[in-house]
CSV table of C-alpha atoms in Angstrom, one decimal:
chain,number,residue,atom,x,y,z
A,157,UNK,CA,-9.3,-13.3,12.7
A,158,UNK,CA,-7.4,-10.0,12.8
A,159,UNK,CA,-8.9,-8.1,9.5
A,160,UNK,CA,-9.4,-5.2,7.4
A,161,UNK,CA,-13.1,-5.8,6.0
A,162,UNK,CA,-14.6,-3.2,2.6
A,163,UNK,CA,-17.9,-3.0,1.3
A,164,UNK,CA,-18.8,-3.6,-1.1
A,165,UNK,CA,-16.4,-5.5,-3.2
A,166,UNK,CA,-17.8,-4.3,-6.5
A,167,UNK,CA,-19.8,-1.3,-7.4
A,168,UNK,CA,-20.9,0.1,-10.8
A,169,UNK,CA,-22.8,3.5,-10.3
A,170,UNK,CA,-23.8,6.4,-12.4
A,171,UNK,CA,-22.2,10.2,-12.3
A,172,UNK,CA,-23.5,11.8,-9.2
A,173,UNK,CA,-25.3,9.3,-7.4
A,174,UNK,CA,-23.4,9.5,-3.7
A,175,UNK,CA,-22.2,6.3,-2.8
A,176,UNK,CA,-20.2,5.5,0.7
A,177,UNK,CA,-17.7,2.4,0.9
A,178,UNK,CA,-17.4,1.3,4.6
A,179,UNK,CA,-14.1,0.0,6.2
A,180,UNK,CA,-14.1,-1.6,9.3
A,181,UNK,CA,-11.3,-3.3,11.6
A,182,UNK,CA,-10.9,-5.4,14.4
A,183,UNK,CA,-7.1,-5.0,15.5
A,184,UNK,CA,-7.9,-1.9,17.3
A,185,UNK,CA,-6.0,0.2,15.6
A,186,UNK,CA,-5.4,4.0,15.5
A,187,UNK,CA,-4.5,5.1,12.1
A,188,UNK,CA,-6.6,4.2,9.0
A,189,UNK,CA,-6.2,5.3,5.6
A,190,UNK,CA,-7.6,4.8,1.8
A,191,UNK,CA,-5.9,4.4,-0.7
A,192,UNK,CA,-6.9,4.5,-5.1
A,193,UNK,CA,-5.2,2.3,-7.1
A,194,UNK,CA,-4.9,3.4,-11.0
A,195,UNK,CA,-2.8,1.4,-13.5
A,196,UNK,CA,0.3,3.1,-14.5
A,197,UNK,CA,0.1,5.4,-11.2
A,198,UNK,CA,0.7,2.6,-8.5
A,199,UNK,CA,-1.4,3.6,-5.3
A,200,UNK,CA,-1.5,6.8,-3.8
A,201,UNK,CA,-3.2,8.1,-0.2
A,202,UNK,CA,-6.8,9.6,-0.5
A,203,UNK,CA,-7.3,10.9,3.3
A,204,UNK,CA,-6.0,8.9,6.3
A,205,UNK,CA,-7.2,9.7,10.1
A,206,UNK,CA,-4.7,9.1,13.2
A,207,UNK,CA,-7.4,8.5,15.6
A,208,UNK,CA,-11.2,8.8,16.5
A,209,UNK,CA,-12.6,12.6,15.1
A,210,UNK,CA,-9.0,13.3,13.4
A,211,UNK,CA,-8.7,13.1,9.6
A,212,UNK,CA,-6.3,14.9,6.7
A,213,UNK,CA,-6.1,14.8,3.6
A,214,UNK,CA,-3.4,12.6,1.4
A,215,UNK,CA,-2.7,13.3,-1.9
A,216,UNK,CA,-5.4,13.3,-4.1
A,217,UNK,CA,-8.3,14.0,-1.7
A,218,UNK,CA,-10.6,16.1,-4.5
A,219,UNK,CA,-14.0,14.5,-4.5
A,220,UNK,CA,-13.5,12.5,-1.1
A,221,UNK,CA,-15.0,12.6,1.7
A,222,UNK,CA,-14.4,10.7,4.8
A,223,UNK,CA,-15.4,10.5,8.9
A,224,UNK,CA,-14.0,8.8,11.7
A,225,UNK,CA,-17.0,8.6,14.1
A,226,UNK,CA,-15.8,5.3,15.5
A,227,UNK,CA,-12.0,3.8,15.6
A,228,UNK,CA,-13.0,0.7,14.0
A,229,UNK,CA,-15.0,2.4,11.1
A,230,UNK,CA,-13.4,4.9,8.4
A,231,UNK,CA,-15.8,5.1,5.9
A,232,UNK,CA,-14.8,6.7,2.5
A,233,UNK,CA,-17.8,8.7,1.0
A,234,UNK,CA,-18.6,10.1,-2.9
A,235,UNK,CA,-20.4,12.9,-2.6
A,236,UNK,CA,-20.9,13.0,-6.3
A,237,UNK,CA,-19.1,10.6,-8.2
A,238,UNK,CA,-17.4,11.0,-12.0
A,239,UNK,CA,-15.6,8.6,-13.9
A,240,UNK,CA,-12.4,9.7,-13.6
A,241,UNK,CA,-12.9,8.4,-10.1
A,242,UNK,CA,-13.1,4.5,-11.3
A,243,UNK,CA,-10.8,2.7,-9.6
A,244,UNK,CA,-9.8,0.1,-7.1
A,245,UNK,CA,-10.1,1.5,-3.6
A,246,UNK,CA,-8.2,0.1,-0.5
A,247,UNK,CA,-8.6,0.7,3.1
A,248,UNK,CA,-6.0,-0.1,5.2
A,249,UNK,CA,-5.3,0.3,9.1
A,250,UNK,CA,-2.1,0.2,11.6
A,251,UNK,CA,-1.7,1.1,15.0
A,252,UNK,CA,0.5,4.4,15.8
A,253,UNK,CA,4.3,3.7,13.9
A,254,UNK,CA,3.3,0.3,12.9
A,255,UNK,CA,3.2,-1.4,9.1
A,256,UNK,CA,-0.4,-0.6,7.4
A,257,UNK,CA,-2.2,-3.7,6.3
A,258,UNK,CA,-5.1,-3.5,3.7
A,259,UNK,CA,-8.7,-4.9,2.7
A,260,UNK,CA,-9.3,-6.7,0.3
A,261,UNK,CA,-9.9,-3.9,-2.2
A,262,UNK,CA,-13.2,-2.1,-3.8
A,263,UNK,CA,-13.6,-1.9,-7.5
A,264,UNK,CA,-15.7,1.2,-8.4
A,265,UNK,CA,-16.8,1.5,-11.6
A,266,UNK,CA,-18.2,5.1,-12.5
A,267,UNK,CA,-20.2,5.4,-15.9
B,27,UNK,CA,9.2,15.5,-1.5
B,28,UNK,CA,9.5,11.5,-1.3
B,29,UNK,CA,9.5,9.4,-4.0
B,30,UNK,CA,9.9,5.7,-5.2
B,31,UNK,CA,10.4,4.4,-8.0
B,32,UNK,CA,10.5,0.8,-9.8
B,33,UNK,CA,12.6,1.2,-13.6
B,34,UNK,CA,10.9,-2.5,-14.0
B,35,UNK,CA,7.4,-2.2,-15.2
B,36,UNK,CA,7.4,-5.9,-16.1
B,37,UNK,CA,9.8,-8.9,-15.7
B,38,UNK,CA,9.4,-12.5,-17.4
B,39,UNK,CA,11.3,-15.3,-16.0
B,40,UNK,CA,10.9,-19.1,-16.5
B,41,UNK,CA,10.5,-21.2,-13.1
B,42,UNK,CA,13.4,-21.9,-10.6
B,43,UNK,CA,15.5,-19.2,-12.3
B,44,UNK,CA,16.4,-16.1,-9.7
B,45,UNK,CA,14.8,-12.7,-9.8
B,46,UNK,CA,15.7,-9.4,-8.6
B,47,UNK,CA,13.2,-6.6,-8.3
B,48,UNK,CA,14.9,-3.3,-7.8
B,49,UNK,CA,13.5,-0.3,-6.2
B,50,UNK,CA,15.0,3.1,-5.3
B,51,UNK,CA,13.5,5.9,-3.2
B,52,UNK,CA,14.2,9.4,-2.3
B,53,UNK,CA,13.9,11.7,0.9
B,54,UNK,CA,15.2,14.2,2.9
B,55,UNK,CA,14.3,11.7,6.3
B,56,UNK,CA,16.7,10.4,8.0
B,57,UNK,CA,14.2,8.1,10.0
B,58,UNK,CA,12.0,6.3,7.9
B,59,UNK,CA,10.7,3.2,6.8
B,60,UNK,CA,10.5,0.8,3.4
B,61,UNK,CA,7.8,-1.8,2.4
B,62,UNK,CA,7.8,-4.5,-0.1
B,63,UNK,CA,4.1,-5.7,-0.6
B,64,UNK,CA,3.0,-8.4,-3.6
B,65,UNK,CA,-0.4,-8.0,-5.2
B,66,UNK,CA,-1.4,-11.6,-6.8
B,67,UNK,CA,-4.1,-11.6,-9.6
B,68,UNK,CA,-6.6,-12.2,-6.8
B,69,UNK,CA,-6.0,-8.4,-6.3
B,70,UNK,CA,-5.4,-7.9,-2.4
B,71,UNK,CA,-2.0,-6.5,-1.1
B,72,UNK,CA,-0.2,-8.5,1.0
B,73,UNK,CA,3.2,-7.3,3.5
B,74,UNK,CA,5.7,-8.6,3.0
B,75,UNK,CA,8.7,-6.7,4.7
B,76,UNK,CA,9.4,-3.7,6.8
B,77,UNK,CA,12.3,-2.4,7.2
B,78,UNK,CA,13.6,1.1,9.2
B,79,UNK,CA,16.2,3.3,8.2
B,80,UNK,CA,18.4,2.6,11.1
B,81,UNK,CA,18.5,-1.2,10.0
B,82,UNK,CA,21.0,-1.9,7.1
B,83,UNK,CA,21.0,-5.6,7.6
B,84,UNK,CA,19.8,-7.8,5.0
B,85,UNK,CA,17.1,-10.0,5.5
B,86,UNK,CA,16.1,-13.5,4.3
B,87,UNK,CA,12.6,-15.3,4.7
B,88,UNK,CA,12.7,-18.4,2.8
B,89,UNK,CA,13.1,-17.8,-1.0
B,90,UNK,CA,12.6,-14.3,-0.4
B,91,UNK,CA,15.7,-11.9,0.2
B,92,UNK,CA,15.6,-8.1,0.8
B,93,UNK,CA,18.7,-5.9,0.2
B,94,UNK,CA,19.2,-2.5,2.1
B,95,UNK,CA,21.2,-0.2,0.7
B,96,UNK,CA,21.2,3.5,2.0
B,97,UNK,CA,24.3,4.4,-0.2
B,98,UNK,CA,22.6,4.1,-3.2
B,99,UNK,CA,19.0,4.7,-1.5
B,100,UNK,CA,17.8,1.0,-2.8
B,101,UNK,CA,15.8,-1.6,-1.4
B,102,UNK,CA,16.1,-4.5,-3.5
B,103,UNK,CA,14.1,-7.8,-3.5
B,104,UNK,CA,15.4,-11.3,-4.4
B,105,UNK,CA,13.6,-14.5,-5.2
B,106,UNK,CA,15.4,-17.5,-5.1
B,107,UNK,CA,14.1,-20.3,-7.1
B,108,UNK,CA,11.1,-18.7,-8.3
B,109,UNK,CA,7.9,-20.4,-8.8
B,110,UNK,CA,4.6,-19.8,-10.6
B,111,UNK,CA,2.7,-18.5,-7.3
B,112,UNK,CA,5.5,-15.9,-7.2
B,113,UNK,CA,3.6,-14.2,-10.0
B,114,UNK,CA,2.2,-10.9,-8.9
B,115,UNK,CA,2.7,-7.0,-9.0
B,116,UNK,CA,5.0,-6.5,-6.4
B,117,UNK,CA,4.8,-2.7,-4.8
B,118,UNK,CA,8.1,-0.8,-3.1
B,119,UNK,CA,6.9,1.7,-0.3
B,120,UNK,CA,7.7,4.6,1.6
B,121,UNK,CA,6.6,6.2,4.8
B,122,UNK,CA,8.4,8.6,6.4
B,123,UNK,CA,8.1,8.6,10.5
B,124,UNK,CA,6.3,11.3,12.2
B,125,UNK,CA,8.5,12.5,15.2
B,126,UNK,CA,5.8,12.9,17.1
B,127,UNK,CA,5.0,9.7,17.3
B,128,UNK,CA,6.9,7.0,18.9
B,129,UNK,CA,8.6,4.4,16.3
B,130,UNK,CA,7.0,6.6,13.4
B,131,UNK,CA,5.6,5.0,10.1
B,132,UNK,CA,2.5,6.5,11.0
B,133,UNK,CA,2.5,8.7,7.7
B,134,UNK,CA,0.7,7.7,4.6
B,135,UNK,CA,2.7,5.3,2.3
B,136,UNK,CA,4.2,6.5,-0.7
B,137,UNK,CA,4.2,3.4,-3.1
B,138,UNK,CA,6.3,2.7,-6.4
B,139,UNK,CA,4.4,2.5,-9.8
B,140,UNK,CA,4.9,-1.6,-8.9
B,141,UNK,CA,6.4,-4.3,-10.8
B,142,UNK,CA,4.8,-7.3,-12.6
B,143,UNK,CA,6.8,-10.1,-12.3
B,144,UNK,CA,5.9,-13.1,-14.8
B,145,UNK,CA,7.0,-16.8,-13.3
B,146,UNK,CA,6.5,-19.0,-16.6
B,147,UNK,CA,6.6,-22.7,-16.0
């Protein structure tokens, strides 16, 4: 089944203990991207990658990181996390031009 | 800059009646692309529609109709006959297309602040 697979699902954590949230897909794709969710805000783009070793930064990258080692793998990494970073993360993936489908979403909770 | 927005925060409706979500965006593109995805309580996002700047036809898929308008930059969704399972946020998107790629979209998504639409039975 063509998918868009997060881990984990749910996460509390404590301020400054690193954390990474994996993505992984099986559609091949070239372009993946994350994405926080915030009620009130909609979503909006953390860092998205076009291809294997190439990543840039979306709108509120500050306190992201992210690699691209692998094309099926984009994980998202907190280096140090802080509550203002609770959220609801989503991964998503297209190939080149096409529509962006998501995973199922990761709820971080930051205390 | 782009930008989309959705006026409707919320929207209540009882079941079978019709519903319109409306949803306006703004760039200085002339190639690029709009999204309509639904986010039920379950919490994933799901597509529903993609639709290019080039293509001003409307588009039906069952219940669910999708009006293009570039004259008033809107790209506005219809239920027909709604039912309960319609209920769900319902995001608008943009993505402006990259011309150096072929067919473009490849850009991040620039989403509305969605719309949570209430089917009551």
């Amino acid at each position: 089944e063509a998918q868009v697979t997060q881990n984990p699902r749910y996460l509390i954590t404590v301020t400054g203990k690193k954390l990474t949230v994996t993505c992984s897909q099986n559609m091949n794709h070239e372009y993946m991207s994350w994405y926080r969710q915030d009620p009130g805000l909609g979503l909006r783009q953390i860092y998205y990658s076009m291809n294997v070793e190439v990543t840039d930064k979306g709108d509120v990258p500050e306190g992201y990181k992210v690699s691209r080692k692998e094309k099926r793998n984009f994980p998202l990494i907190l280096e140090s996390p802080s509550p203002n970073q609770t959220s609801l993360y989503f991964c998503a993936s297209s190939l080149t031009g096409g529509t962006q489908y998501f995973g199922p979403g990761t709820r971080l909770t930051v205390l | 800059a782009q930008k989309v927005t959705q006026a409707q925060t919320e929207i209540s409706v009882v079941e079978k009646e019709d519903v319109t979500l409306d949803c306006v965006y703004e760039t200085r593109d002339t190639t690029y692309y709009l999204f309509w995805y639904k986010q039920p309580p379950s919490g994933e996002l799901v597509f529903l529609i993609r639709r290019n700047s080039f293509d001003e036809q409307n588009e039906i898929s069952g219940r669910y109709s999708w009006n293009f308008q570039k004259s008033t930059s809107s790209f506005n969704f219809t239920i027909t006959a709604s039912q309960v399972v319609d209920s769900a946020v319902y995001f608008c998107a943009l993505s402006e297309a990259d011309p150096g790629y072929s067919g473009g979209g490849a850009d991040g998504l620039t989403f509305g602040k969605g719309t949570h639409l209430i089917i009551q039975p």
